[in-house]
Short mmCIF file of C-alpha atoms and ligand atoms in Angstrom, two decimals:
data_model
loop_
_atom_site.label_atom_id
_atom_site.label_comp_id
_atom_site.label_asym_id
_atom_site.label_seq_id
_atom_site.Cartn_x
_atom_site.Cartn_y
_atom_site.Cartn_z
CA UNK A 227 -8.36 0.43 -19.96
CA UNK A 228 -10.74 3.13 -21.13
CA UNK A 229 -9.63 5.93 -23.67
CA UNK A 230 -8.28 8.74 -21.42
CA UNK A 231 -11.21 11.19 -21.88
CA UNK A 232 -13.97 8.58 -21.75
CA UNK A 233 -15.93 9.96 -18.77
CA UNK A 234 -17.09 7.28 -16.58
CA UNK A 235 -20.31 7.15 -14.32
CA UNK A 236 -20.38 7.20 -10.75
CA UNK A 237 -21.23 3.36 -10.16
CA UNK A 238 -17.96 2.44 -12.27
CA UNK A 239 -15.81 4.82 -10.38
CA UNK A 240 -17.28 3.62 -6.68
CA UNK A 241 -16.40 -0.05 -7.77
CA UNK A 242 -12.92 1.39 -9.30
CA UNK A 243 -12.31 2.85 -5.76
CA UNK A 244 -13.22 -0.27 -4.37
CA UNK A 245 -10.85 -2.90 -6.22
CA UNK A 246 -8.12 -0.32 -6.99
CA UNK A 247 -7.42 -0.53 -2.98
CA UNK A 248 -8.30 -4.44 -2.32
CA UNK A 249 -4.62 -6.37 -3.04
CA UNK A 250 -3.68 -9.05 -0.37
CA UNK A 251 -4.27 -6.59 2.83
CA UNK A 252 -8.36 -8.04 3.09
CA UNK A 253 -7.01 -11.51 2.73
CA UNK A 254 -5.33 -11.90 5.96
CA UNK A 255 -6.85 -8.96 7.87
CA UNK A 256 -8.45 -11.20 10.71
CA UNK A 257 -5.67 -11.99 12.16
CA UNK A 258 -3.57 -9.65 11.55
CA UNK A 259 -6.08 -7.58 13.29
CA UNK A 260 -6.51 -9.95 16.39
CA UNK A 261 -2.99 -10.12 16.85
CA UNK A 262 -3.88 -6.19 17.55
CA UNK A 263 -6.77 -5.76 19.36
CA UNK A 264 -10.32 -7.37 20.60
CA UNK A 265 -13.19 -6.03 18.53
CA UNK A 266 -14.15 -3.50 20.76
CA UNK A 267 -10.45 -1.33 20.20
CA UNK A 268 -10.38 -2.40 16.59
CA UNK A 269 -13.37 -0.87 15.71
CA UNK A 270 -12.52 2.78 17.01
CA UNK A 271 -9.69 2.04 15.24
CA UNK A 272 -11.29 1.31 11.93
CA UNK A 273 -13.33 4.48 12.47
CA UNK A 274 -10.26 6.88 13.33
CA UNK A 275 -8.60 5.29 10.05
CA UNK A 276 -11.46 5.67 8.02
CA UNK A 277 -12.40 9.70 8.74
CA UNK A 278 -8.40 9.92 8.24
CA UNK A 279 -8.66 8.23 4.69
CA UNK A 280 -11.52 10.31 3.58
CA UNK A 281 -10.03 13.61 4.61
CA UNK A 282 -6.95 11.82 2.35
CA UNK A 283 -9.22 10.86 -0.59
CA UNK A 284 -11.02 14.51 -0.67
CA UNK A 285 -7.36 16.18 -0.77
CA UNK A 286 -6.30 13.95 -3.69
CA UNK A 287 -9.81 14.91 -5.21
CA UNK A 288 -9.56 18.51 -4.75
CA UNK A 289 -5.47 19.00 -5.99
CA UNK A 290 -7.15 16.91 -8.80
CA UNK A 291 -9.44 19.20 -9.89
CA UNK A 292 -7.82 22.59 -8.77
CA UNK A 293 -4.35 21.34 -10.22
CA UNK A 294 -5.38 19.42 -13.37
CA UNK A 295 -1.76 20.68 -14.73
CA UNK A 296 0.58 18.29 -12.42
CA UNK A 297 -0.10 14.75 -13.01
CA UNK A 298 1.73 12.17 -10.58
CA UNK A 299 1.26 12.47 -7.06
CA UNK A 300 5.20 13.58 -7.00
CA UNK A 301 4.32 16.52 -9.05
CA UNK A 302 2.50 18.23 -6.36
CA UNK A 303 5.51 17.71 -4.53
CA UNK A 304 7.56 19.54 -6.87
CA UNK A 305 5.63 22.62 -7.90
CA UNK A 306 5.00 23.29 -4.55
CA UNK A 307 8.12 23.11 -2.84
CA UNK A 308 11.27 22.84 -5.67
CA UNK A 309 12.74 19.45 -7.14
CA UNK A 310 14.25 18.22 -4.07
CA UNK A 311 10.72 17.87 -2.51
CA UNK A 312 9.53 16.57 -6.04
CA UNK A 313 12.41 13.57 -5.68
CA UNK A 314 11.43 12.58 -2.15
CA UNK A 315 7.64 12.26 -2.55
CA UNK A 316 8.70 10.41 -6.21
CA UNK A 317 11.36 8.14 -5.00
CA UNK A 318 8.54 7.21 -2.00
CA UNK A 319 5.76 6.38 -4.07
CA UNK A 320 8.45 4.80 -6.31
CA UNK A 321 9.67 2.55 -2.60
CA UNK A 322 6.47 1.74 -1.76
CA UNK A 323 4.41 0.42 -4.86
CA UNK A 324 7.60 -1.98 -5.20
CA UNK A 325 7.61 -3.10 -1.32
CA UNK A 326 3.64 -3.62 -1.95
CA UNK A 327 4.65 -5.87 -4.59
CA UNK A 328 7.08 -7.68 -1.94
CA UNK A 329 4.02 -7.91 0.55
CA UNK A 330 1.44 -10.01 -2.63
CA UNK A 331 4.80 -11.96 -3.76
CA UNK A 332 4.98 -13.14 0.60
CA UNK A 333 0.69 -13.76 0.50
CA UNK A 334 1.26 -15.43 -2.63
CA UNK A 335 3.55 -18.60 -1.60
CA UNK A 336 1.60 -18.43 1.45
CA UNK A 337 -1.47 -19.47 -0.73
CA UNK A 338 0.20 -21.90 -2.69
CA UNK A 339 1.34 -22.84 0.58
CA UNK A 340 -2.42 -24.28 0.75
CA UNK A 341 -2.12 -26.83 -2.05
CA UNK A 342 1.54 -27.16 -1.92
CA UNK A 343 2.76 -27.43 2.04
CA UNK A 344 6.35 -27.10 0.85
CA UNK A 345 5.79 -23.19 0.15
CA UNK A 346 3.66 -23.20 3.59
CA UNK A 347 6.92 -20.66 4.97
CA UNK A 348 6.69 -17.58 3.35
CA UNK A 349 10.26 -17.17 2.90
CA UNK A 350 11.87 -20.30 2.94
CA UNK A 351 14.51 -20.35 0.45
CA UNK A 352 12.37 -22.32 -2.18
CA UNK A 353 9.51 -19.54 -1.52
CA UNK A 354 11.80 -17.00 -2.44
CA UNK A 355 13.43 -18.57 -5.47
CA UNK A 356 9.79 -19.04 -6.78
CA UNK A 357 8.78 -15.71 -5.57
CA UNK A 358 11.80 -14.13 -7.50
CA UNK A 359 10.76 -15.67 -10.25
CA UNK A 360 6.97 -14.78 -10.17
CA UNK A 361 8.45 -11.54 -10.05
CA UNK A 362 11.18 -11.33 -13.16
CA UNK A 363 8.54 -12.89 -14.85
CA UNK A 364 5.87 -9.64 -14.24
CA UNK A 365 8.62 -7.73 -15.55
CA UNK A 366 9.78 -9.23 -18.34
CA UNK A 367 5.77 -9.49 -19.61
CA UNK A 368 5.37 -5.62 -18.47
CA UNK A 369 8.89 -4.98 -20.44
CA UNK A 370 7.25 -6.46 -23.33
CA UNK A 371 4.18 -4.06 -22.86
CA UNK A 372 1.36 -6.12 -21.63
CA UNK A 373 -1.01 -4.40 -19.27
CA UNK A 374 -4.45 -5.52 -17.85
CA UNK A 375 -6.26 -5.45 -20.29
CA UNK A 376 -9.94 -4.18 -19.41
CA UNK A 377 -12.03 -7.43 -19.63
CA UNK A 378 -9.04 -9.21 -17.93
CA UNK A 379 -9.77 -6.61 -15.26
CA UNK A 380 -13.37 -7.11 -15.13
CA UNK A 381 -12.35 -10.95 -14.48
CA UNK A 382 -9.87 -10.33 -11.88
CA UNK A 383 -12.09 -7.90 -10.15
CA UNK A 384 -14.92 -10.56 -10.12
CA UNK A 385 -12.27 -13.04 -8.96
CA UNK A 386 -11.38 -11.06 -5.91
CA UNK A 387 -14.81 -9.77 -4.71
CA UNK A 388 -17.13 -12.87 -5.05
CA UNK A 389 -14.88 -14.42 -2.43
CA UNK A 390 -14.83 -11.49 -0.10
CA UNK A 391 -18.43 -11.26 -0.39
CA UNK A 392 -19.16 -15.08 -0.02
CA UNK A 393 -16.93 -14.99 3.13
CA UNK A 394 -19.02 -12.11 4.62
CA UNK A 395 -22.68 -13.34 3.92
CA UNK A 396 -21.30 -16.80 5.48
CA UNK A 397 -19.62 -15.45 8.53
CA UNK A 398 -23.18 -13.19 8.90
CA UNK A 399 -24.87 -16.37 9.51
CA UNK A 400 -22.21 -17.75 11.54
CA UNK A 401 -22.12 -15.12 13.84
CA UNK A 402 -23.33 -15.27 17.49
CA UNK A 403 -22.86 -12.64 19.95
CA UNK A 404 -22.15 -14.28 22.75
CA UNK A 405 -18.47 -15.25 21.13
CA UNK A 406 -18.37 -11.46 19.89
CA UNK A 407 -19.02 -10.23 23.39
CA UNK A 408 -16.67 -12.40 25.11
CA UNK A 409 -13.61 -10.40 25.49
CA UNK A 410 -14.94 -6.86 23.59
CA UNK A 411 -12.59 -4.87 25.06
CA UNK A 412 -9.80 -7.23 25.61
CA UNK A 413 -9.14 -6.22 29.08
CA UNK A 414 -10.80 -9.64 30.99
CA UNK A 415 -7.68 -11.11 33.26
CA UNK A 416 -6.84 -13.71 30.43
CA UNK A 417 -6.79 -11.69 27.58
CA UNK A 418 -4.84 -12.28 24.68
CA UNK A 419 -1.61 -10.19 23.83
CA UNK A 420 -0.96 -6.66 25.70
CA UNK A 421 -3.58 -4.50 27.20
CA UNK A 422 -4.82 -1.10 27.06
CA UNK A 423 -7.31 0.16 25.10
CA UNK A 424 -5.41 2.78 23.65
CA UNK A 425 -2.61 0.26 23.43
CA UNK A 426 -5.00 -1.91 21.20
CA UNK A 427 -6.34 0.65 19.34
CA UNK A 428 -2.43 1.80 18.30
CA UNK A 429 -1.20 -1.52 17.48
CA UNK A 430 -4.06 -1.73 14.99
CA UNK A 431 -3.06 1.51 12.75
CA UNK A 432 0.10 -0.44 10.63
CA UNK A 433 -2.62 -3.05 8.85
CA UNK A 434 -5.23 -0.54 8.69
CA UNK A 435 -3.26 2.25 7.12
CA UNK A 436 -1.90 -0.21 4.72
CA UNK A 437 -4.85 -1.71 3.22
CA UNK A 438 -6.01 1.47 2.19
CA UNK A 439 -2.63 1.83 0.42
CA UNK A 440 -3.77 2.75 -3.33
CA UNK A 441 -6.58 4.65 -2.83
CA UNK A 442 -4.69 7.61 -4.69
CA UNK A 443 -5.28 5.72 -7.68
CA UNK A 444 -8.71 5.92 -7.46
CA UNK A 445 -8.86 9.39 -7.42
CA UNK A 446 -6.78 10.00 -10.31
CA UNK A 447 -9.40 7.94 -12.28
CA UNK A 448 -11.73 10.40 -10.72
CA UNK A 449 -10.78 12.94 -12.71
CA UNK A 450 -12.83 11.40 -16.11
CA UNK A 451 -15.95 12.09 -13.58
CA UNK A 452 -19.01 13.88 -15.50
CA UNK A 453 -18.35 16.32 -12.73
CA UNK A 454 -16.14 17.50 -9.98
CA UNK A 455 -19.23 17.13 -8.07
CA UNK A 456 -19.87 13.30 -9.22
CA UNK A 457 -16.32 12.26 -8.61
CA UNK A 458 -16.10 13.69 -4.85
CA UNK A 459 -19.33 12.02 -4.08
CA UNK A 460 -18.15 8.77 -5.76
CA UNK A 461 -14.95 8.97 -3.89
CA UNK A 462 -16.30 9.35 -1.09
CA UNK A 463 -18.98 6.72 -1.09
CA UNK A 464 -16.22 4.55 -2.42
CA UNK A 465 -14.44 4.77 0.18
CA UNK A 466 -17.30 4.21 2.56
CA UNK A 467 -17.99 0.83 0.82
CA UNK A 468 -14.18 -0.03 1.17
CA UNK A 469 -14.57 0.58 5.05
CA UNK A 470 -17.46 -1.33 4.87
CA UNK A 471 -16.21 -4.31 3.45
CA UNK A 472 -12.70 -4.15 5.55
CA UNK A 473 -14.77 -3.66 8.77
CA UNK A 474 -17.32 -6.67 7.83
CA UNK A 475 -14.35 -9.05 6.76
CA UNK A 476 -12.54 -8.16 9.42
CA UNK A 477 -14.78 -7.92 12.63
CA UNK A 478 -17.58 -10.53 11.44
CA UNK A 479 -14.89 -13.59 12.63
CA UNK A 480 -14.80 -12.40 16.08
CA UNK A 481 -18.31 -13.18 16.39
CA UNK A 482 -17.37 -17.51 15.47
CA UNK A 483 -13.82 -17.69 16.15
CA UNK A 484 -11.94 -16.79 19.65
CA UNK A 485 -9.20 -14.39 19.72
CA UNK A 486 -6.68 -17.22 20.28
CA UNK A 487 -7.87 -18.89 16.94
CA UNK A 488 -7.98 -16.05 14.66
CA UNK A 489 -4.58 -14.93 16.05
CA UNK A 490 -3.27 -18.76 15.29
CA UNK A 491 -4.92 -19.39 11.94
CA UNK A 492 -2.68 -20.24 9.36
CA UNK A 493 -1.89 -17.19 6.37
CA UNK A 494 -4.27 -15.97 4.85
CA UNK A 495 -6.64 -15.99 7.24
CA UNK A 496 -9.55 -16.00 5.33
CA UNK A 497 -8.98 -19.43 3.39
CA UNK A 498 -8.54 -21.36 6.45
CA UNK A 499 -11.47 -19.56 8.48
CA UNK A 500 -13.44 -19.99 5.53
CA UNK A 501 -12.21 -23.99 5.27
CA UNK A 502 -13.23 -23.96 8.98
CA UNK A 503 -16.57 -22.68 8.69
CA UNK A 504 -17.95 -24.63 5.53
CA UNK A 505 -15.57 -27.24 4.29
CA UNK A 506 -12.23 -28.26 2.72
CA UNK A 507 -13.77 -27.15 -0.86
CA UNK A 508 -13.82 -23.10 0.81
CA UNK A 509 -10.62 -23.15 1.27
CA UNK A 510 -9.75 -23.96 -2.60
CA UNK A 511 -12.76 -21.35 -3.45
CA UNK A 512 -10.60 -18.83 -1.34
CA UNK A 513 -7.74 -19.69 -2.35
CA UNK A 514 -7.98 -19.06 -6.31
CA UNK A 515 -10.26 -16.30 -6.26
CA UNK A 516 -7.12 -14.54 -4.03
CA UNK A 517 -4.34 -16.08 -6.31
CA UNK A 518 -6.00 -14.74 -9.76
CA UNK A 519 -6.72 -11.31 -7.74
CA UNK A 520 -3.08 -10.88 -6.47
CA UNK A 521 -1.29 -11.92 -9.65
CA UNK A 522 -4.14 -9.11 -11.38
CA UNK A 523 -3.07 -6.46 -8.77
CA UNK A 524 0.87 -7.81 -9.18
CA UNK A 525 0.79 -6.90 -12.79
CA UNK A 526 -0.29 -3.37 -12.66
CA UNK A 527 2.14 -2.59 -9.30
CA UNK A 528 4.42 -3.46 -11.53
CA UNK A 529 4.23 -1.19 -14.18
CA UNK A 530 3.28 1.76 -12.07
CA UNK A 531 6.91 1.91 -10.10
CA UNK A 532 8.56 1.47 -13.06
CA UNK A 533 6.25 4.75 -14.88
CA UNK A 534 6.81 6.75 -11.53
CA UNK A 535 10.55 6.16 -11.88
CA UNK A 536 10.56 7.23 -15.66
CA UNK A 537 7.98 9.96 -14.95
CA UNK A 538 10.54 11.76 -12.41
CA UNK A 539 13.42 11.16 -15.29
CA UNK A 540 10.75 13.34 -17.61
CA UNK A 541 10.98 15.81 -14.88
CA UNK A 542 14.64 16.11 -14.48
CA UNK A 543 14.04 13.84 -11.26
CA UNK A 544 16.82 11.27 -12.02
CA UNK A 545 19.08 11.00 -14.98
CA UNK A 546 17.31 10.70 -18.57
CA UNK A 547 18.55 7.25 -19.23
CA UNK A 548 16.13 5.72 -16.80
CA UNK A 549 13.10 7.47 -18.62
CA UNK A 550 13.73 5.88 -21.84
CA UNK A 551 11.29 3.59 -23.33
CA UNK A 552 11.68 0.44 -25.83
CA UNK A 553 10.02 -0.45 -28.74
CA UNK A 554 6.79 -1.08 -26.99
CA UNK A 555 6.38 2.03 -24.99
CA UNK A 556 7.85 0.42 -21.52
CA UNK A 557 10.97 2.22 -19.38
CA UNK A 558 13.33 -0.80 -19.72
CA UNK A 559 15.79 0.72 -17.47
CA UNK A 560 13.04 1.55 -14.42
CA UNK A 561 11.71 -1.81 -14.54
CA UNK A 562 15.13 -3.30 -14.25
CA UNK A 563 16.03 -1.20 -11.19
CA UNK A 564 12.77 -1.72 -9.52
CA UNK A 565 13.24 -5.53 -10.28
CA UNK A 566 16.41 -5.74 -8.63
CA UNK A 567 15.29 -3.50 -5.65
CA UNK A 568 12.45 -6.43 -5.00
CA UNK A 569 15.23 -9.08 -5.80
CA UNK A 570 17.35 -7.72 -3.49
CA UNK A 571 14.49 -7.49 -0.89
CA UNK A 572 13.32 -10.75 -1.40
CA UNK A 573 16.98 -11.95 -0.30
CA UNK A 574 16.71 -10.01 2.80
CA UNK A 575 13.15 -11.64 3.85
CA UNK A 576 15.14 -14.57 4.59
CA UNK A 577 16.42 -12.98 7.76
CA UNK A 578 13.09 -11.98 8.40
CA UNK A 579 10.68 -13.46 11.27
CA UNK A 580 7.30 -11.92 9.66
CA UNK A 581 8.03 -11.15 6.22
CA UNK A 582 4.58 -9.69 5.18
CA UNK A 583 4.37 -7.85 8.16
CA UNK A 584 7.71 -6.30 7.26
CA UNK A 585 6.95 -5.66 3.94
CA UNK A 586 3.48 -4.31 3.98
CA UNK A 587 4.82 -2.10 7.21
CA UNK A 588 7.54 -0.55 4.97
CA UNK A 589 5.48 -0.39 1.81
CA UNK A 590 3.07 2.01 4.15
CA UNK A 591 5.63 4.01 5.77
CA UNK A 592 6.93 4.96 2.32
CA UNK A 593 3.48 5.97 0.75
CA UNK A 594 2.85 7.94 4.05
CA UNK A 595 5.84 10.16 3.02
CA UNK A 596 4.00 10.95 -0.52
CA UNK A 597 0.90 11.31 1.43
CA UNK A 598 1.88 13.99 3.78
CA UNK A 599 3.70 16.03 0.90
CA UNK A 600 0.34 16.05 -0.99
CA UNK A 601 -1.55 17.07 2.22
CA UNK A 602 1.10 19.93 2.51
CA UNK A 603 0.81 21.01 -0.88
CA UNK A 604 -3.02 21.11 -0.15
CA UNK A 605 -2.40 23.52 2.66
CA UNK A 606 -0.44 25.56 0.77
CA UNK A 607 -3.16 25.80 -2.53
CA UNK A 608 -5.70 26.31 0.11
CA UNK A 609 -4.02 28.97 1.97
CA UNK A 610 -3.27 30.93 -1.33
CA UNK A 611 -6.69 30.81 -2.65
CA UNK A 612 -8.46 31.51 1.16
CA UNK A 613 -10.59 28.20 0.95
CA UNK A 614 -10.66 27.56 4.39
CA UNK A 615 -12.75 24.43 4.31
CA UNK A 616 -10.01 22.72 1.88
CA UNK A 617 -7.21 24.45 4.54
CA UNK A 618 -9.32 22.66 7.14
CA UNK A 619 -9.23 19.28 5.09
CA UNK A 620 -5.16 19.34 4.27
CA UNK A 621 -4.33 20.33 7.91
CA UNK A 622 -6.52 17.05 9.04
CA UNK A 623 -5.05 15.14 6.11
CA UNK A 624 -1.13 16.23 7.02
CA UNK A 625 -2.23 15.02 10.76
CA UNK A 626 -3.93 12.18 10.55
CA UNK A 627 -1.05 11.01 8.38
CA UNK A 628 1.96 12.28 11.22
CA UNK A 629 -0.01 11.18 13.75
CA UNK A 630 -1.11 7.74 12.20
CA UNK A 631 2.59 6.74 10.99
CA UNK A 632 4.02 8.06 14.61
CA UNK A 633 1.58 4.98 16.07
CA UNK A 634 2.19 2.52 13.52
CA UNK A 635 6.03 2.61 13.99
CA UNK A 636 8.51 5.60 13.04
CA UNK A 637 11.01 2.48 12.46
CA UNK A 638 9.65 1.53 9.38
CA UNK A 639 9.71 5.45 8.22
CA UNK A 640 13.82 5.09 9.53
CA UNK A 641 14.23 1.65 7.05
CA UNK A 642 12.88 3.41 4.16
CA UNK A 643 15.90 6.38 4.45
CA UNK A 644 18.16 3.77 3.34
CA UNK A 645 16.59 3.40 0.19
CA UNK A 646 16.91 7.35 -0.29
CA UNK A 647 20.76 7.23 -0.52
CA UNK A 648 21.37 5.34 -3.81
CA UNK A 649 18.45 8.10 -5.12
CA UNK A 650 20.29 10.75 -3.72
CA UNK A 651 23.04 10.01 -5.79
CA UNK A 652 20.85 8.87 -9.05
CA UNK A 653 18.96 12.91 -8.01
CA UNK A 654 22.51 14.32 -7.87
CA UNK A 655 23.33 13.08 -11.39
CA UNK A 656 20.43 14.24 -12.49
CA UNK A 657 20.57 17.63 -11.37
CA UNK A 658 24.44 18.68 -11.70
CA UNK A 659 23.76 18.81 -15.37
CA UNK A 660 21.35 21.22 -15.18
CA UNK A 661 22.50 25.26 -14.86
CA UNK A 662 20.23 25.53 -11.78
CA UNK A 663 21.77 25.41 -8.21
CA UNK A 664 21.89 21.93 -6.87
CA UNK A 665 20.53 22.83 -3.60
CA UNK A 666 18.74 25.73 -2.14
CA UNK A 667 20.36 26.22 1.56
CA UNK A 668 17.26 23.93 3.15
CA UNK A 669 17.34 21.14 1.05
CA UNK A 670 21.54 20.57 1.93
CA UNK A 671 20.29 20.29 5.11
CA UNK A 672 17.18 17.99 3.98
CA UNK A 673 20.13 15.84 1.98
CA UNK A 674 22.68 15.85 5.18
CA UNK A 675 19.67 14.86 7.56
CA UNK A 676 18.59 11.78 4.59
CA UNK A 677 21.91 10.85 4.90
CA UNK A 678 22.36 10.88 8.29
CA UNK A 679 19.40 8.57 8.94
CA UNK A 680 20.01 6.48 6.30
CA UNK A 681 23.31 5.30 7.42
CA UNK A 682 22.13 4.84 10.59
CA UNK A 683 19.24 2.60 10.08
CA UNK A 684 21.33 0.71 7.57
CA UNK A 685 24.13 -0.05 10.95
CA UNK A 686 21.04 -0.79 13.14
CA UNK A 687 20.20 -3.32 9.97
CA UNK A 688 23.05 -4.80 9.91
CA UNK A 689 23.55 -5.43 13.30
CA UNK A 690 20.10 -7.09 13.62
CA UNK A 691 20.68 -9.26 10.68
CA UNK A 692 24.06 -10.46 12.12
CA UNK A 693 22.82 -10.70 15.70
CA UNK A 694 20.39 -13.09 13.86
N1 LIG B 978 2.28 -0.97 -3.84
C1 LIG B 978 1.47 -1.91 -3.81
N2 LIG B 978 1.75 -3.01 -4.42
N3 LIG B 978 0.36 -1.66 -3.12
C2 LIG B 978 -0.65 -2.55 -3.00
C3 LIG B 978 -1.75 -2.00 -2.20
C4 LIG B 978 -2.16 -3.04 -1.27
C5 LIG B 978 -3.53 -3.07 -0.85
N4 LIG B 978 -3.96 -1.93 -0.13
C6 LIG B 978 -3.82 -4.35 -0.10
O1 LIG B 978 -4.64 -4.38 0.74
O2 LIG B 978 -3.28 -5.38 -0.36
#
């Protein structure tokens, strides 16, 4: 990684926005996205997603620059609206970069699942044994304080995009209109799946909203822009490109493939499409390029839970202990609690009928609870200073986010609440040893209404796993 205040140039930080969001999510897009919607539906849906991410990226930008004091996304959380606030958009972030990591580990056996059939089920038990230990070993090398370094990044970067890219230009020529035409809406008698338009267009948000999932560390990178100026443009064209790319890799196959194939190819999508449209030897070329890329992305998802988890201790989040650091700089204790959380996970995938769906579905729903504290914490700056075009951008940000997680499933939001109650304790801990108040009168009932959900989506758990 560059020296903190190296400032970097716009064409670094478009292609930084660019990989920093690209994990697993592009790999198997086409069908998750055709077990959504025809072409015609997806597409409004890519563009509703898209103005909603860059009203996202140009709040992230903006706190950036008007807030250069709070550093985290959490923080905004807590200088805006007390600790309490602080923990819940921490403890999110904190959920959902270690649920992402659940998501690669699931896309991961899938693709060894190409050259070995055995791993073929994403969470068979052997899948998850290996997985589990894919996973202990990320944190025992993070423990140990290896990062990406930045030529290894330059490699892994290459490693994911040349694929992508080779898949689009061949899927280009591939293309014929006719196919693409076909079923464009999805409403002919024997369409695939259920109906509507709107219907369609809804189903589509979960695996749109979630490959976008990391933009916000793009825009923290912005900050070492030559200008506020330079890194809003870059950000933004960045994440134009990143639409660009998601839209081509994902819509391009509906112009080759039916509707019924897509939604039947095996995971990840792209290596067998890409096996089907030029040979067994695409498939392998797929295949590695998304194996180096995902254990690349793996390796810094896992340091960045543990950092949140030790950042928040800093702040008098959670108790001290979990903030301390070993001999080479990394929070021991936060990596051990975030690699049981995915252990424990893992375990649960087994009762699981789509276990990436599940886990890329949660990982979202958590980051969408960061998301709309930042975009409130935006209205709030705004509001104070009279910027109405920035009030204009949070209010769009805080809806686009409500409304977007509201379509993609409220559900997943419900799961995550269990995961708050073992950090409402950890935040209690933390907090009863300070002289301040432990709760203002609103947050008892924020912490009574946490627990109250949490307990009941861990019965309604329960009962599903036993009933299964
Ligand atoms: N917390 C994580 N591990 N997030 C990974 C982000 C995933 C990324 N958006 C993808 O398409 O795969």
């Amino acid at each position: 990684m560059e020296t903190p205040n190296k400032k970097i140039n716009s064409l670094t930080l478009v292609s930084l926005v660019v990989t920093t969001s690209i994990g697993s999510g592009i790999f198997a897009l086409s069908s998750d996205l055709a077990k959504a919607a025809s072409p015609g539906p997806a597409l409004i849906s890519w563009f509703i997603v898209g103005c909603g991410i860059l009203l996202l990226a140009t709040t992230l930008n903006n706190l950036l620059h008007e807030r250069p004091d709070l550093q985290g996304i959490f923080s905004y959380g807590q200088s805006g609206f007390g600790p309490f606030t602080g923990f819940i958009s921490g403890w999110g972030y904190w959920m959902s970069c270690w649920l992402g990591n659940v998501a690669f580990s699931t896309v991961f056996m899938s693709t060894l699942g190409y050259f070995f059939p055995v791993f073929l089920k994403n969470n068979s038990l052997i899948s998850i044994i290996i997985a589990s230990l894919c996973s202990w070993f990320l944190t025992w090398l993070v423990n140990r304080g290896v990062e990406n370094a930045a030529f290894i990044n330059s490699i892994i970067t290459l490693c994911k995009l040349i694929p992508i890219f080779t898949f689009i230009i061949v899927s280009i020529f591939a293309f014929k209109s006719g196919i693409f035409t076909q079923d464009f809406w999805g409403n002919l008698h024997n369409s695939v799946g259920d109906g509507s338009i709107l219907k369609q267009i809804k189903n589509c948000f979960m695996v749109m909203m979630w490959v976008f999932v990391g933009i916000e560390g793009a825009s923290v990178l912005s900050a070492r822009a030559s200008s506020q100026k330079a890194a809003g443009r870059a950000t933004i064209i960045g994440v134009l490109c990143l639409l660009l790319i998601y839209i081509c890799a994902s819509i391009l196959p509906y112009g080759h493939f039916t509707r019924v194939q897509l939604i039947n190819a095996k995971q990840p999508a792209m290596v067998y499409l890409f096996k089907e449209l030029v040979g067994s030897w695409g498939g392998t070329f797929i295949s590695i390029g998304l194996l180096i890329s995902i254990f690349g992305a793996w390796i810094s998802w896992t340091m960045l839970p543990a950092e949140t988890l030790s950042e928040m201790a800093k702040k008098q989040l959670l108790p001290a202990k979990i903030g301390q650091l070993n001999k080479h700089k990394a929070p021991t204790f936060a990596l051990v609690i975030t690699g049981v959380m995915v252990q424990i996970f893992l375990i649960t995938l087994l009762f699981s009928q789509e276990a990436y769906e599940l886990a890329y579905s949660l990982c979202t729903a958590a980051v969408v609870i960061s998301y709309i504290i930042v975009a409130a914490f935006q209205i709030k700056q705004a509001k104070q200073q009279g910027n109405r075009l920035q009030l204009a951008i949070g209010w769009g940000t805080l809806l686009f986010e409500l409304v977007g997680i509201t379509l993609a499933g409220l559900q997943y939001l419900l799961v995550c609440t269990i995961i708050y109650l073992p950090g409402i304790y950890l935040y209690y801990l933390a907090r009863r040893q300070l002289s301040a108040p432990l709760f203002s009168k609103r947050e008892k009932w924020g912490v009574i209404c946490l627990i109250f959900l949490g307990v009941l989506a861990l019965i309604l758990v329960l009962a599903q796993i036993i009933k299964i």
